[in-house]
GROMACS .gro file of C-alpha atoms in nm:
model
  438
    1MET     CA    1   1.051   3.486  -2.551
    2THR     CA    2   1.081   3.080  -2.679
    3ASP     CA    3   0.759   3.209  -2.929
    4ILE     CA    4   1.029   3.484  -3.071
    5LEU     CA    5   1.255   3.207  -3.111
    6SER     CA    6   1.082   2.932  -3.255
    7SER     CA    7   0.934   3.173  -3.544
    8LEU     CA    8   1.338   3.286  -3.616
    9ALA     CA    9   1.354   2.851  -3.564
   10THR     CA   10   1.466   2.815  -3.951
   11TRP     CA   11   1.642   2.596  -4.182
   12ASN     CA   12   1.799   2.914  -4.407
   13ASN     CA   13   1.814   3.124  -4.093
   14ILE     CA   14   2.101   2.836  -3.939
   15LEU     CA   15   2.235   2.791  -4.335
   16PHE     CA   16   2.314   3.204  -4.306
   17ILE     CA   17   2.425   3.244  -3.928
   18SER     CA   18   2.569   2.926  -4.023
   19LEU     CA   19   2.802   3.124  -4.310
   20LEU     CA   20   2.810   3.463  -4.175
   21ASN     CA   21   3.052   3.255  -3.874
   22SER     CA   22   3.201   3.150  -4.108
   23ALA     CA   23   3.366   3.434  -4.293
   24LEU     CA   24   3.376   3.646  -3.921
   25ILE     CA   25   3.607   3.317  -3.854
   26PHE     CA   26   3.764   3.335  -4.151
   27SER     CA   27   3.847   3.716  -4.210
   28TYR     CA   28   3.984   3.644  -3.857
   29ILE     CA   29   4.225   3.351  -3.932
   30LYS     CA   30   4.387   3.587  -4.275
   31PHE     CA   31   4.468   3.971  -4.202
   32ASN     CA   32   4.473   3.877  -3.820
   33LYS     CA   33   4.825   3.968  -3.682
   34TYR     CA   34   4.921   3.631  -3.676
   35ASN     CA   35   5.088   3.416  -3.919
   36LEU     CA   36   4.833   3.187  -4.036
   37ILE     CA   37   4.949   2.858  -3.748
   38SER     CA   38   4.903   3.016  -3.456
   39VAL     CA   39   4.722   2.939  -3.169
   40SER     CA   40   4.465   3.148  -3.146
   41ASN     CA   41   4.387   3.050  -3.517
   42PHE     CA   42   4.379   2.719  -3.513
   43PHE     CA   43   4.188   2.714  -3.227
   44LEU     CA   44   3.871   2.915  -3.438
   45LEU     CA   45   3.929   2.677  -3.751
   46SER     CA   46   3.889   2.311  -3.515
   47PHE     CA   47   3.597   2.586  -3.356
   48TRP     CA   48   3.415   2.588  -3.728
   49ILE     CA   49   3.494   2.289  -3.795
   50CYS     CA   50   3.317   2.115  -3.511
   51PHE     CA   51   3.032   2.305  -3.513
   52PHE     CA   52   2.965   2.515  -3.814
   53VAL     CA   53   3.050   2.185  -4.007
   54GLY     CA   54   2.847   2.083  -3.834
   55PHE     CA   55   2.569   2.278  -3.914
   56LEU     CA   56   2.602   2.307  -4.268
   57LEU     CA   57   2.648   1.971  -4.319
   58ALA     CA   58   2.276   1.956  -4.101
   59PHE     CA   59   2.087   2.212  -4.346
   60PHE     CA   60   2.268   2.018  -4.562
   61SER     CA   61   2.097   1.637  -4.444
   62HIS     CA   62   1.790   1.766  -4.427
   63ASN     CA   63   1.736   1.983  -4.774
   64LEU     CA   64   1.893   1.719  -4.960
   65LEU     CA   65   1.847   1.384  -4.744
   66GLY     CA   66   1.515   1.516  -4.591
   67ASP     CA   67   1.574   1.402  -4.249
   68TYR     CA   68   1.734   1.460  -3.929
   69SER     CA   69   1.790   1.374  -3.643
   70LEU     CA   70   1.732   1.715  -3.392
   71SER     CA   71   1.517   1.971  -3.500
   72VAL     CA   72   1.501   2.274  -3.642
   73TYR     CA   73   1.453   2.510  -3.383
   74GLN     CA   74   1.671   2.246  -3.133
   75VAL     CA   75   1.971   2.353  -3.426
   76PHE     CA   76   1.863   2.596  -3.405
   77ILE     CA   77   1.874   2.718  -3.033
   78THR     CA   78   2.198   2.575  -3.045
   79VAL     CA   79   2.338   2.782  -3.322
   80CYS     CA   80   2.241   3.064  -3.100
   81LEU     CA   81   2.411   2.970  -2.844
   82ILE     CA   82   2.756   2.849  -2.993
   83SER     CA   83   2.726   3.188  -3.153
   84ILE     CA   84   2.713   3.406  -2.921
   85CYS     CA   85   3.078   3.145  -2.709
   86LEU     CA   86   3.279   3.310  -3.119
   87TYR     CA   87   3.158   3.635  -3.061
   88LEU     CA   88   3.266   3.627  -2.636
   89TYR     CA   89   3.563   3.489  -2.674
   90LEU     CA   90   3.651   3.721  -3.016
   91LEU     CA   91   3.627   3.999  -2.774
   92VAL     CA   92   3.742   3.897  -2.467
   93PHE     CA   93   4.172   3.795  -2.724
   94PHE     CA   94   4.120   4.063  -2.886
   95VAL     CA   95   4.160   4.293  -2.544
   96PHE     CA   96   4.372   4.071  -2.369
   97ASP     CA   97   4.572   3.985  -2.652
   98LEU     CA   98   4.609   4.468  -2.674
   99LEU     CA   99   4.659   4.436  -2.259
  100ILE     CA  100   4.915   4.202  -2.216
  101PRO     CA  101   5.315   4.261  -2.323
  102GLN     CA  102   5.404   4.068  -2.654
  103LYS     CA  103   5.639   3.920  -2.410
  104ARG     CA  104   5.739   3.548  -2.469
  105LEU     CA  105   5.736   3.295  -2.247
  106VAL     CA  106   6.012   3.020  -2.236
  107LEU     CA  107   5.889   2.604  -2.156
  108PHE     CA  108   6.302   2.520  -2.204
  109LYS     CA  109   6.671   2.532  -2.124
  110ILE     CA  110   6.937   2.423  -2.307
  111PRO     CA  111   7.221   2.425  -2.393
  112ASN     CA  112   7.400   2.598  -2.721
  113SER     CA  113   7.500   2.274  -2.926
  114LYS     CA  114   7.391   2.118  -3.241
  115SER     CA  115   7.441   1.760  -3.132
  116PHE     CA  116   7.198   1.822  -2.790
  117ILE     CA  117   7.016   1.814  -3.082
  118LYS     CA  118   7.029   1.569  -3.240
  119ILE     CA  119   7.118   1.356  -2.876
  120LEU     CA  120   6.793   1.440  -2.842
  121SER     CA  121   6.623   1.380  -3.192
  122SER     CA  122   6.843   1.045  -3.175
  123ILE     CA  123   6.678   0.947  -2.878
  124LEU     CA  124   6.366   1.030  -2.947
  125PHE     CA  125   6.305   0.819  -3.254
  126ILE     CA  126   6.489   0.512  -3.083
  127THR     CA  127   6.212   0.505  -2.806
  128SER     CA  128   5.966   0.537  -3.069
  129VAL     CA  129   6.024   0.236  -3.281
  130LEU     CA  130   6.063   0.027  -2.928
  131SER     CA  131   5.775   0.177  -2.879
  132ILE     CA  132   5.626   0.015  -3.154
  133PHE     CA  133   5.867  -0.349  -3.133
  134ILE     CA  134   5.700  -0.386  -2.789
  135TYR     CA  135   5.314  -0.308  -2.863
  136VAL     CA  136   5.318  -0.550  -3.186
  137TRP     CA  137   5.497  -0.823  -2.984
  138LYS     CA  138   5.209  -0.748  -2.714
  139ASN     CA  139   4.983  -0.777  -2.909
  140GLN     CA  140   5.142  -1.110  -3.111
  141GLY     CA  141   5.159  -0.896  -3.414
  142PHE     CA  142   4.972  -0.565  -3.567
  143VAL     CA  143   4.579  -0.449  -3.428
  144LEU     CA  144   4.476  -0.321  -3.748
  145LEU     CA  145   4.546  -0.709  -3.915
  146LYS     CA  146   4.368  -0.837  -3.684
  147SER     CA  147   4.127  -0.624  -3.561
  148THR     CA  148   3.696  -0.565  -3.596
  149GLY     CA  149   3.632  -0.268  -3.531
  150TYR     CA  150   3.676   0.003  -3.212
  151LEU     CA  151   3.662  -0.234  -2.942
  152ASP     CA  152   3.937  -0.428  -3.021
  153ARG     CA  153   4.126  -0.144  -3.068
  154TYR     CA  154   4.069  -0.099  -2.708
  155GLU     CA  155   4.112  -0.428  -2.562
  156ALA     CA  156   4.472  -0.394  -2.757
  157ASN     CA  157   4.557  -0.084  -2.547
  158ARG     CA  158   4.495  -0.213  -2.248
  159GLY     CA  159   4.770  -0.143  -2.021
  160LEU     CA  160   4.934  -0.001  -2.281
  161GLY     CA  161   4.917   0.316  -2.247
  162LEU     CA  162   5.244   0.484  -2.246
  163ILE     CA  163   5.355   0.249  -2.538
  164THR     CA  164   5.172   0.475  -2.681
  165LEU     CA  165   5.225   0.748  -2.600
  166LEU     CA  166   5.611   0.609  -2.650
  167ILE     CA  167   5.478   0.576  -3.068
  168LYS     CA  168   5.461   0.924  -3.083
  169MET     CA  169   5.806   1.034  -2.992
  170TYR     CA  170   5.896   0.944  -3.404
  171ILE     CA  171   5.733   1.325  -3.491
  172PRO     CA  172   5.941   1.536  -3.218
  173ALA     CA  173   6.183   1.345  -3.276
  174ILE     CA  174   6.127   1.411  -3.720
  175ILE     CA  175   6.053   1.797  -3.603
  176LEU     CA  176   6.382   1.818  -3.468
  177PHE     CA  177   6.618   1.619  -3.748
  178TYR     CA  178   6.446   1.888  -4.006
  179LEU     CA  179   6.481   2.237  -3.799
  180LEU     CA  180   6.827   2.163  -3.777
  181SER     CA  181   6.855   2.263  -4.126
  182PRO     CA  182   6.552   2.268  -4.299
  183THR     CA  183   6.608   2.231  -4.643
  184LYS     CA  184   6.379   2.152  -4.927
  185SER     CA  185   6.546   1.828  -5.007
  186LYS     CA  186   6.513   1.696  -4.584
  187LEU     CA  187   6.244   1.863  -4.581
  188LEU     CA  188   6.118   1.599  -4.855
  189PHE     CA  189   6.288   1.316  -4.682
  190SER     CA  190   6.084   1.479  -4.335
  191LEU     CA  191   5.774   1.450  -4.510
  192LEU     CA  192   5.898   1.053  -4.678
  193LEU     CA  193   5.973   0.984  -4.325
  194ALA     CA  194   5.703   1.090  -4.131
  195ILE     CA  195   5.467   0.920  -4.348
  196GLY     CA  196   5.623   0.551  -4.334
  197PHE     CA  197   5.621   0.607  -3.932
  198GLY     CA  198   5.344   0.658  -3.985
  199LEU     CA  199   5.192   0.412  -4.175
  200LEU     CA  200   5.338   0.109  -3.973
  201SER     CA  201   5.215   0.303  -3.583
  202TYR     CA  202   4.822   0.301  -3.772
  203LEU     CA  203   4.890  -0.103  -3.857
  204ALA     CA  204   5.021  -0.101  -3.495
  205MET     CA  205   4.819   0.040  -3.291
  206GLY     CA  206   4.497  -0.063  -3.543
  207GLY     CA  207   4.378   0.352  -3.593
  208TYR     CA  208   4.491   0.673  -3.429
  209ARG     CA  209   4.545   0.772  -3.755
  210GLN     CA  210   4.581   1.116  -3.626
  211ILE     CA  211   4.956   1.069  -3.521
  212LEU     CA  212   4.977   0.989  -3.898
  213ILE     CA  213   4.845   1.317  -3.985
  214MET     CA  214   5.031   1.466  -3.693
  215GLY     CA  215   5.420   1.384  -3.834
  216VAL     CA  216   5.314   1.473  -4.179
  217ALA     CA  217   5.130   1.813  -4.094
  218SER     CA  218   5.402   1.948  -3.860
  219LEU     CA  219   5.642   1.982  -4.082
  220ILE     CA  220   5.416   2.150  -4.301
  221PHE     CA  221   5.285   2.393  -4.058
  222HIS     CA  222   5.652   2.450  -4.035
  223ARG     CA  223   5.707   2.619  -4.335
  224VAL     CA  224   5.387   2.785  -4.371
  225LEU     CA  225   5.528   2.964  -4.037
  226ASN     CA  226   5.769   3.052  -4.228
  227ASP     CA  227   5.647   3.168  -4.564
  228GLY     CA  228   5.777   2.826  -4.763
  229ILE     CA  229   5.400   2.747  -4.893
  230SER     CA  230   5.205   2.975  -4.993
  231PHE     CA  231   4.839   3.002  -4.874
  232PHE     CA  232   4.624   2.798  -5.131
  233LYS     CA  233   4.859   2.561  -5.117
  234THR     CA  234   4.750   2.551  -4.743
  235ILE     CA  235   4.420   2.498  -4.866
  236LEU     CA  236   4.527   2.211  -5.104
  237TYR     CA  237   4.736   2.001  -4.931
  238SER     CA  238   4.393   2.000  -4.667
  239THR     CA  239   4.187   1.855  -4.819
  240ILE     CA  240   4.410   1.666  -4.937
  241GLY     CA  241   4.480   1.578  -4.587
  242VAL     CA  242   4.119   1.493  -4.459
  243VAL     CA  243   4.061   1.293  -4.816
  244SER     CA  244   4.304   1.057  -4.674
  245LEU     CA  245   4.254   1.089  -4.261
  246TYR     CA  246   3.824   1.004  -4.465
  247TYR     CA  247   3.965   0.687  -4.644
  248LEU     CA  248   4.179   0.533  -4.343
  249ALA     CA  249   3.873   0.675  -4.114
  250LEU     CA  250   3.630   0.381  -4.423
  251LEU     CA  251   3.931   0.131  -4.454
  252ARG     CA  252   3.975   0.114  -4.067
  253TYR     CA  253   3.600   0.040  -4.020
  254ASN     CA  254   3.512  -0.132  -4.286
  255ILE     CA  255   3.308   0.097  -4.423
  256ASN     CA  256   3.164   0.076  -4.762
  257ILE     CA  257   2.993   0.325  -5.008
  258ASP     CA  258   2.715   0.264  -5.262
  259ASP     CA  259   2.384   0.430  -5.278
  260THR     CA  260   2.392   0.625  -4.964
  261GLY     CA  261   2.682   0.779  -4.940
  262LEU     CA  262   2.575   1.065  -4.969
  263GLY     CA  263   2.408   1.017  -4.636
  264LEU     CA  264   2.706   0.741  -4.484
  265LEU     CA  265   2.935   1.077  -4.596
  266ILE     CA  266   2.805   1.322  -4.381
  267GLY     CA  267   2.696   1.068  -4.074
  268PHE     CA  268   3.059   0.971  -4.032
  269THR     CA  269   3.166   1.388  -4.076
  270GLN     CA  270   2.970   1.518  -3.790
  271ASP     CA  271   3.020   1.213  -3.583
  272SER     CA  272   3.411   1.261  -3.615
  273LEU     CA  273   3.467   1.626  -3.701
  274SER     CA  274   3.138   1.790  -3.575
  275PRO     CA  275   2.986   1.644  -3.291
  276PHE     CA  276   2.741   1.941  -3.243
  277ASN     CA  277   2.441   1.766  -3.155
  278SER     CA  278   2.661   1.653  -2.808
  279PHE     CA  279   2.595   1.974  -2.697
  280THR     CA  280   2.268   2.047  -2.697
  281LYS     CA  281   2.145   1.643  -2.583
  282ILE     CA  282   2.384   1.786  -2.256
  283PHE     CA  283   2.227   2.204  -2.279
  284GLU     CA  284   1.863   2.006  -2.248
  285TYR     CA  285   1.943   1.716  -1.954
  286ILE     CA  286   2.086   1.985  -1.776
  287ASN     CA  287   1.811   2.190  -1.915
  288THR     CA  288   1.541   1.921  -1.773
  289THR     CA  289   1.799   1.771  -1.499
  290SER     CA  290   1.930   2.056  -1.349
  291GLU     CA  291   2.236   1.792  -1.249
  292TYR     CA  292   2.510   2.002  -1.235
  293GLN     CA  293   2.843   1.882  -1.201
  294ASN     CA  294   3.006   2.153  -1.120
  295PHE     CA  295   3.439   2.078  -1.081
  296LYS     CA  296   3.351   1.706  -1.056
  297LEU     CA  297   3.387   1.629  -1.367
  298PHE     CA  298   3.722   1.852  -1.469
  299LEU     CA  299   3.906   1.735  -1.120
  300GLY     CA  300   3.757   1.334  -1.147
  301HIS     CA  301   3.985   1.361  -1.545
  302PHE     CA  302   4.294   1.405  -1.414
  303GLN     CA  303   4.274   1.065  -1.175
  304ILE     CA  304   4.366   0.938  -1.516
  305MET     CA  305   4.770   1.042  -1.462
  306ILE     CA  306   4.797   0.793  -1.143
  307PRO     CA  307   4.924   0.482  -1.225
  308ARG     CA  308   4.796   0.089  -1.124
  309ILE     CA  309   5.048   0.065  -0.894
  310LEU     CA  310   4.968   0.320  -0.728
  311TRP     CA  311   4.613   0.267  -0.681
  312GLU     CA  312   4.533  -0.098  -0.735
  313GLY     CA  313   4.150  -0.062  -0.757
  314LYS     CA  314   4.176   0.203  -1.011
  315PRO     CA  315   3.893   0.186  -1.193
  316GLU     CA  316   3.898   0.053  -1.603
  317LEU     CA  317   3.726   0.370  -1.686
  318ILE     CA  318   3.754   0.706  -1.500
  319LEU     CA  319   3.459   0.934  -1.561
  320ASN     CA  320   3.498   1.221  -1.687
  321SER     CA  321   3.289   1.475  -1.843
  322GLY     CA  322   3.328   1.268  -2.178
  323ASN     CA  323   3.250   0.915  -1.978
  324TYR     CA  324   2.860   1.103  -1.834
  325TYR     CA  325   2.767   1.210  -2.130
  326THR     CA  326   2.749   0.894  -2.313
  327GLN     CA  327   2.648   0.670  -2.006
  328HIS     CA  328   2.398   0.940  -1.813
  329VAL     CA  329   2.379   1.186  -2.048
  330ILE     CA  330   2.209   0.908  -2.479
  331ASN     CA  331   2.219   0.635  -2.179
  332TYR     CA  332   2.530   0.435  -2.377
  333GLU     CA  333   2.639   0.178  -2.174
  334SER     CA  334   3.008   0.131  -2.354
  335THR     CA  335   3.351   0.180  -2.318
  336LEU     CA  336   3.362   0.346  -2.605
  337THR     CA  337   3.343   0.801  -2.512
  338ILE     CA  338   3.134   0.952  -2.777
  339SER     CA  339   3.292   1.315  -2.771
  340PRO     CA  340   3.097   1.587  -2.564
  341THR     CA  341   3.258   1.960  -2.768
  342LEU     CA  342   3.406   2.198  -2.536
  343ALA     CA  343   3.036   2.376  -2.546
  344GLY     CA  344   2.923   2.032  -2.439
  345GLU     CA  345   3.177   2.006  -2.106
  346LEU     CA  346   3.117   2.391  -2.024
  347TYR     CA  347   2.802   2.339  -2.009
  348LEU     CA  348   2.723   2.026  -1.748
  349MET     CA  349   3.009   2.230  -1.471
  350ARG     CA  350   2.715   2.525  -1.468
  351GLY     CA  351   2.509   2.566  -1.761
  352PHE     CA  352   2.525   2.950  -1.832
  353TRP     CA  353   2.773   3.076  -1.633
  354SER     CA  354   2.998   2.813  -1.719
  355LEU     CA  355   3.000   2.833  -2.114
  356PHE     CA  356   3.017   3.191  -2.121
  357ILE     CA  357   3.296   3.213  -1.760
  358GLY     CA  358   3.469   2.915  -1.999
  359PHE     CA  359   3.513   3.060  -2.325
  360GLY     CA  360   3.655   3.404  -2.198
  361LEU     CA  361   3.916   3.225  -1.998
  362ILE     CA  362   4.000   3.014  -2.306
  363ALA     CA  363   4.079   3.360  -2.506
  364ILE     CA  364   4.355   3.500  -2.181
  365MET     CA  365   4.504   3.160  -2.228
  366ASN     CA  366   4.524   3.218  -2.599
  367VAL     CA  367   4.647   3.478  -2.501
  368PHE     CA  368   4.925   3.424  -2.322
  369LEU     CA  369   4.995   3.030  -2.502
  370GLU     CA  370   5.084   3.318  -2.824
  371ARG     CA  371   5.368   3.425  -2.645
  372ILE     CA  372   5.548   3.132  -2.568
  373VAL     CA  373   5.536   3.055  -3.004
  374ILE     CA  374   5.596   3.435  -3.050
  375TYR     CA  375   5.946   3.449  -3.179
  376TYR     CA  376   5.910   3.089  -3.384
  377LYS     CA  377   6.117   3.243  -3.630
  378GLU     CA  378   6.361   3.191  -3.497
  379SER     CA  379   6.575   2.913  -3.615
  380ASN     CA  380   6.881   2.984  -3.327
  381ILE     CA  381   6.948   2.620  -3.155
  382HIS     CA  382   6.754   2.803  -2.854
  383THR     CA  383   6.421   2.833  -3.042
  384ILE     CA  384   6.368   2.470  -3.192
  385VAL     CA  385   6.334   2.294  -2.860
  386GLN     CA  386   6.049   2.472  -2.802
  387ASN     CA  387   5.877   2.541  -3.190
  388THR     CA  388   5.918   2.153  -3.213
  389PHE     CA  389   5.641   2.158  -2.861
  390PHE     CA  390   5.444   2.352  -3.076
  391LEU     CA  391   5.403   2.209  -3.441
  392VAL     CA  392   5.344   1.964  -3.159
  393VAL     CA  393   5.058   2.039  -2.942
  394ILE     CA  394   4.892   2.295  -3.177
  395PHE     CA  395   4.707   1.934  -3.282
  396ASN     CA  396   4.572   1.973  -2.942
  397ALA     CA  397   4.336   2.255  -3.054
  398PHE     CA  398   4.133   2.041  -3.178
  399TRP     CA  399   4.049   1.860  -2.931
  400LEU     CA  400   3.983   2.099  -2.686
  401VAL     CA  401   3.729   2.199  -2.910
  402ARG     CA  402   3.569   1.846  -3.016
  403GLU     CA  403   3.698   1.662  -2.648
  404GLY     CA  404   3.679   1.947  -2.387
  405LEU     CA  405   3.899   2.125  -2.198
  406GLU     CA  406   3.994   1.827  -1.932
  407VAL     CA  407   4.150   1.695  -2.192
  408TYR     CA  408   4.371   1.926  -2.383
  409ILE     CA  409   4.463   2.023  -1.984
  410TYR     CA  410   4.572   1.675  -2.027
  411ARG     CA  411   4.800   1.606  -2.303
  412MET     CA  412   4.950   1.920  -2.260
  413PHE     CA  413   5.028   1.913  -1.957
  414ARG     CA  414   5.236   1.438  -2.024
  415MET     CA  415   5.373   1.635  -2.360
  416TYR     CA  416   5.524   1.885  -2.108
  417VAL     CA  417   5.670   1.712  -1.837
  418LEU     CA  418   5.721   1.376  -2.117
  419PHE     CA  419   5.964   1.664  -2.408
  420TRP     CA  420   6.128   1.714  -2.011
  421VAL     CA  421   6.189   1.441  -1.911
  422PHE     CA  422   6.368   1.300  -2.259
  423ILE     CA  423   6.534   1.643  -2.236
  424VAL     CA  424   6.749   1.595  -1.853
  425LEU     CA  425   6.813   1.210  -2.003
  426THR     CA  426   6.987   1.481  -2.324
  427TYR     CA  427   7.090   1.614  -2.061
  428PHE     CA  428   7.355   1.333  -1.910
  429ILE     CA  429   7.428   1.166  -2.208
  430TYR     CA  430   7.570   1.541  -2.397
  431PHE     CA  431   7.759   1.611  -2.062
  432ALA     CA  432   7.881   1.200  -2.045
  433PHE     CA  433   8.050   1.258  -2.362
  434LYS     CA  434   8.189   1.549  -2.313
  435LYS     CA  435   8.319   1.490  -2.011
  436ASP     CA  436   8.471   1.181  -2.178
  437ASN     CA  437   8.623   1.469  -2.480
  438ASN     CA  438   8.784   1.596  -2.199
   0.00000   0.00000   0.00000
């Protein structure tokens, strides 16, 4: 078997498989029954960016620069395994999408009142503004203006995890404000507001450029969902967004483009968006050592949720799949966590079994998530909060593919709980005002 695979392992075959699967993914996204912006479509787009874009970059790196860190055999085995995961996901999703009834799952219960939404939006917005002030005050200034690297941002964020999370609340606040009466003029104002607060949070925290893009993209995605923006414009705006992220990253890490610009660009793209080589290294590590982690790392990640007040000896770094990959697989001792990818995380558990079963279960999970947003075009009061939640958390699909299932579940759960905390708080204020008026 090894001899057959070795004979097939060529860069041209890697290019062919990558292009073939890219065409399959985009054909599915374009022609399936769901809107362009849906849970499964966004997952597939993230899957394409994380893996198949990476394979294409590896091909160009080898052919244009004459060098790549992995051998052609390593990349070929990786592209074959990832292709199998893709086909398995599509098959399971298609079957269960037919079997499971098209019944919407309701996440939030709120009064049928615009006043309730206005109060909720105001609370979220005020919370975000106060959180930015606290963050700047605790760090004695804007972190971006005085930091020199990732470790500075990490140190600035220590003990301020909740504040960092609350800063993001301006995103659902702006979305709720817009969805109450979604007009073109209100969209423009909301976009300017999202860009302004995104840049302010970027300055305050010294990074987290994904927060800026989340706020802007959420509003654009709503227009796409309601056929307000064409497919071509969506691609155009996405390209502008990616270029903007690159510029912010180059500014953030003080990177200068010189004669080696192409190699730097390819390397930076792979590290930021397409770290498929993490799966390659985990695959070889497990096959060499057989040190399967089962659910130890997966469950260990949720220790993050325990506050230090309740756990006095809580370690600075909780050992999850990302930290295990960083410190044990590639032996990089640092507070920096390098993404293991979803495939790498699953393979760490129990090899091929956990890899393929994991992708099947994710397909089933996405079928249920589609039921949450199945009536996204409704604009009544009851659906506004649920649609806002969807527009905020849909970006977690990328973190699912890049960081792993444990990070995805944690992010989704904490955002859901946080939404309910603000909804309950809004209930108290709403009924207090209502009682006074009566």
